[in-house]
Each structure stands twice: as C-alpha cells, then as structure tokens.
Amino acid sequence: MSKIDFLKTFIKDRDVASVTPTSQHCVKKVCSNIDFSKDMILVEYGPGDGVFSRYLLEKMTPGSKLILIELNKDFYVHLKETLQDPRVEIFNVRAGDVESFLNPDYIGRVDYVLSGIPFSFLDKPRKKIVLEATKSILREGGLFLAYQTSGHLKKPVMEVFGNFETDFVPLNLPPYFVYKVYKNAV
Ligand SMILES: C[S@@+](CC[C@H](N)C(=O)[O-])C[C@H]1O[C@@H](n2cnc3c(N)ncnc32)[C@H](O)[C@@H]1O
C-alpha cells in the first residue's frame, strides 16, 4: 500500500491513529525482542498495511504461525490480497475479541503478542478486556510487545501483568514507547 493510501485510510478512520506506516528502524527495534530461531505462534494486533507482518514473515521459521487481527476493513482486504502465505491467518475483528476467533488449540500457547493498536483511544474497561485477553492467549513466559505514543499503558499493564519495561524509539513518526511485558515473569 502506498503512503498516500495509508494516509487516506487514516483520514477515513480515526482508529488508524497514524498518518504513515511505522519506520523500518522502529520495526527492527521492536522485533529485536523476538527469538526467530524457533517455531512460534505470534499474534499481531493492528497490522495496518503489514509493515511488521512482512518483516516477521521474512524472519520466521516455516513452522511458525502469524495471526493478524485488524479492525479496519480496507487494511484487512489489503492484507488478504498481499500476504498469501500458509503461515498467516487474518481476522477482521477487534483485538479484545481475539479469544473468540483464535484456533482454540493456540489459547495459552501464543509466544508473542505484538500490538500497534492505539490503546489511548480505548476506555478503561475496554483496555482491561484487551489486556486480559492478551494474557489469556499467551503461554507462561510469553511476551507482549506494544508500541504506543505515550506512557499511558503503564498502569493498566501493571494491573493485569504486574511487570513492564519500556524503551523509547524517537526515530519514527510518531515517536513510540515500546512496552515489553511478560506473562508471569519469573
Ligand atoms: C498506529 S496503526 C499501526 C499500523 C501498522 N502496524 C504500522 O506499524 O504501521 C494502528 C492499527 O491498529 C488498527 N486498530 C485500531 N484499533 C484496533 C482494534 N481494537 N483491534 C484491531 N485493530 C485495531 C488500526 O486499524 C491500524 O491498522
């Protein structure tokens, strides 16, 4: 998808929350937290035009699975058309509803949840629903990675997961805070 088409999607839908796809610098920085040497199940919330998804598919093993949860219909159709890979499943649903759509065999077995959805647009109960669903699908020791425009996720993440680290990535429009959160960190 061109940058102009991405911008047009943003203009039509405030939930897109960004005028341009994430920079390659930021994609690599966020994904440096992922161990690509092993088969994995990774769920991505808000893939947009697939800037992370394409990078993930290049690096993932043939036995890995990538599940994309995208609310915006235009992005969903674009992803369906452009990511024709047997490792990928794509759903046009809200992140908070992930448990109802995910293969039941994957619940509690997901290694990574990567999220670009604008949590700051969600009210407090909805934030909690998304975080609780995320915790429920992750395996013990699984990792939740979220790139966000501010530090507002610290409190809700602490309430649900009890831990977080953040990193700041200034070389992106907008600059992002990257949250790194473990399920049942030891
Ligand atoms: C900031 S954009 C990030 C897009 C892309 N991942 C990137 O890095 O360029 C946020 C994305 O989250 C999607 N989104 C927003 N709310 C969502 C929700 N509740 N569930 C799933 N996707 C959502 C938007 O449609 C958009 O694709």
Coordinates of N, CA and C and ligand atoms in Angstrom, one line a residue, residues 6 9 13-23 27 44-53 69-73 75 91 93-96 115-118 121-122 126 130 147 174 176, ligand 1:
F6 N -2.3 4.9 2.7 CA -2.3 4.8 4.1 C -2.9 6.0 4.8
T9 N -6.5 6.2 4.4 CA -7.2 5.2 5.4 C -7.3 5.9 6.7
D13 N -10.6 6.9 9.0 CA -10.8 6.0 10.3 C -9.8 6.5 11.3
R14 N -10.4 7.1 12.4 CA -9.5 7.7 13.4 C -8.8 6.6 14.2
D15 N -9.3 5.4 14.2 CA -8.6 4.3 14.9 C -7.3 3.9 14.3
V16 N -7.1 4.3 13.0 CA -5.8 4.0 12.4 C -4.7 4.7 13.1
A17 N -4.9 6.0 13.6 CA -4.1 6.6 14.6 C -2.7 7.0 14.2
S18 N -2.3 6.8 12.9 CA -1.0 7.2 12.5 C -1.1 7.6 11.0
V19 N -0.4 8.6 10.6 CA -0.5 9.0 9.2 C 0.3 8.2 8.2
T20 N 1.3 7.5 8.8 CA 2.2 6.8 7.9 C 2.6 5.4 8.6
P21 N 3.0 4.4 7.8 CA 3.4 3.2 8.5 C 4.6 3.4 9.3
T22 N 4.8 2.5 10.3 CA 6.0 2.5 11.2 C 7.3 2.4 10.4
S23 N 8.3 3.1 10.8 CA 9.6 3.1 10.1 C 10.3 1.8 10.2
V27 N 10.5 -0.9 13.3 CA 10.1 -2.3 13.1 C 11.3 -3.2 13.6
E44 N -0.5 -10.6 16.0 CA -0.3 -9.2 15.8 C -1.6 -8.4 15.8
Y45 N -1.8 -7.5 16.7 CA -3.0 -6.6 16.7 C -2.7 -5.4 15.9
G46 N -3.6 -5.0 15.0 CA -3.4 -3.7 14.3 C -2.2 -3.7 13.3
P47 N -2.2 -4.7 12.4 CA -1.1 -4.8 11.5 C -1.1 -3.7 10.4
G48 N -2.2 -3.0 10.2 CA -2.3 -1.9 9.3 C -2.0 -2.4 7.9
D49 N -1.0 -1.8 7.2 CA -0.7 -2.3 5.8 C 0.3 -3.4 5.8
G50 N 0.7 -3.9 7.0 CA 1.5 -5.1 7.1 C 3.0 -4.8 7.2
V51 N 3.4 -3.6 7.6 CA 4.8 -3.3 7.7 C 5.6 -4.2 8.6
F52 N 5.0 -4.6 9.8 CA 5.6 -5.5 10.7 C 5.4 -7.0 10.2
S53 N 4.2 -7.2 9.7 CA 3.9 -8.6 9.2 C 4.9 -9.1 8.2
I69 N -4.8 -9.5 13.5 CA -6.2 -9.1 14.0 C -6.3 -7.6 13.6
E70 N -7.0 -7.3 12.5 CA -7.1 -5.9 12.0 C -8.5 -5.5 11.9
L71 N -8.9 -4.4 12.6 CA -10.2 -3.9 12.6 C -10.6 -3.2 11.4
N72 N -9.7 -2.5 10.7 CA -10.1 -1.6 9.6 C -10.3 -2.5 8.3
K73 N -11.4 -2.4 7.7 CA -11.8 -3.3 6.5 C -10.8 -3.1 5.4
F75 N -7.6 -2.1 5.4 CA -6.4 -2.8 5.7 C -6.5 -4.3 5.6
F91 N -7.9 -11.9 10.5 CA -9.2 -11.7 11.0 C -9.6 -10.2 11.1
V93 N -11.5 -8.3 13.0 CA -12.2 -8.2 14.3 C -11.4 -7.3 15.2
R94 N -12.0 -7.0 16.4 CA -11.3 -6.1 17.4 C -10.3 -7.0 18.2
A95 N -9.2 -6.4 18.6 CA -8.2 -7.1 19.4 C -8.8 -7.8 20.7
G96 N -9.8 -7.1 21.3 CA -10.3 -7.6 22.5 C -11.1 -8.9 22.3
S115 N 1.6 -5.5 19.4 CA 0.4 -4.7 19.2 C 0.7 -3.3 18.8
G116 N 0.0 -2.8 17.8 CA 0.2 -1.4 17.4 C -1.1 -0.6 17.5
I117 N -2.1 -1.2 18.2 CA -3.4 -0.5 18.3 C -3.3 0.6 19.3
P118 N -4.0 1.7 19.0 CA -4.0 2.9 19.9 C -4.7 2.7 21.2
F121 N -7.0 5.3 22.8 CA -8.4 5.6 22.4 C -9.4 4.7 23.1
L122 N -9.0 3.7 23.8 CA -9.9 2.8 24.4 C -10.2 3.3 25.8
R126 N -12.4 -1.3 28.4 CA -12.0 -1.9 27.1 C -10.5 -2.3 27.1
V130 N -8.8 -6.0 26.6 CA -7.8 -6.4 25.6 C -6.6 -7.0 26.3
Y147 N 3.8 -1.0 20.8 CA 4.4 0.3 20.5 C 3.3 1.3 20.6
P174 N 4.7 8.8 14.6 CA 5.2 9.5 15.7 C 6.2 8.7 16.5
Y176 N 7.7 6.4 19.3 CA 7.0 5.4 20.1 C 7.7 5.0 21.4
Ligands
LIG1 C1 -0.9 3.1 14.6 S1 -1.6 2.0 13.3 C2 -0.3 0.8 13.2 C3 -0.3 0.2 11.8 C4 0.9 -0.7 11.5 N1 1.0 -1.8 12.4 C5 2.2 0.1 11.5 O1 3.0 -0.2 12.4 O2 2.3 0.9 10.6 C6 -2.9 1.2 14.3 C7 -3.6 0.0 13.6 O3 -4.4 -0.6 14.6 C8 -5.7 -0.9 14.0 N2 -6.7 -1.0 15.1 C9 -7.1 0.1 15.9 N3 -7.9 -0.4 16.8 C10 -7.9 -1.7 16.7 C11 -8.6 -2.8 17.4 N4 -9.3 -2.5 18.5 N5 -8.4 -4.1 17.0 C12 -7.6 -4.3 15.9 N6 -7.0 -3.4 15.2 C13 -7.2 -2.1 15.6 C14 -5.9 0.2 13.0 O4 -6.8 0.0 12.0 C15 -4.4 0.4 12.5 O5 -4.2 -0.6 11.4

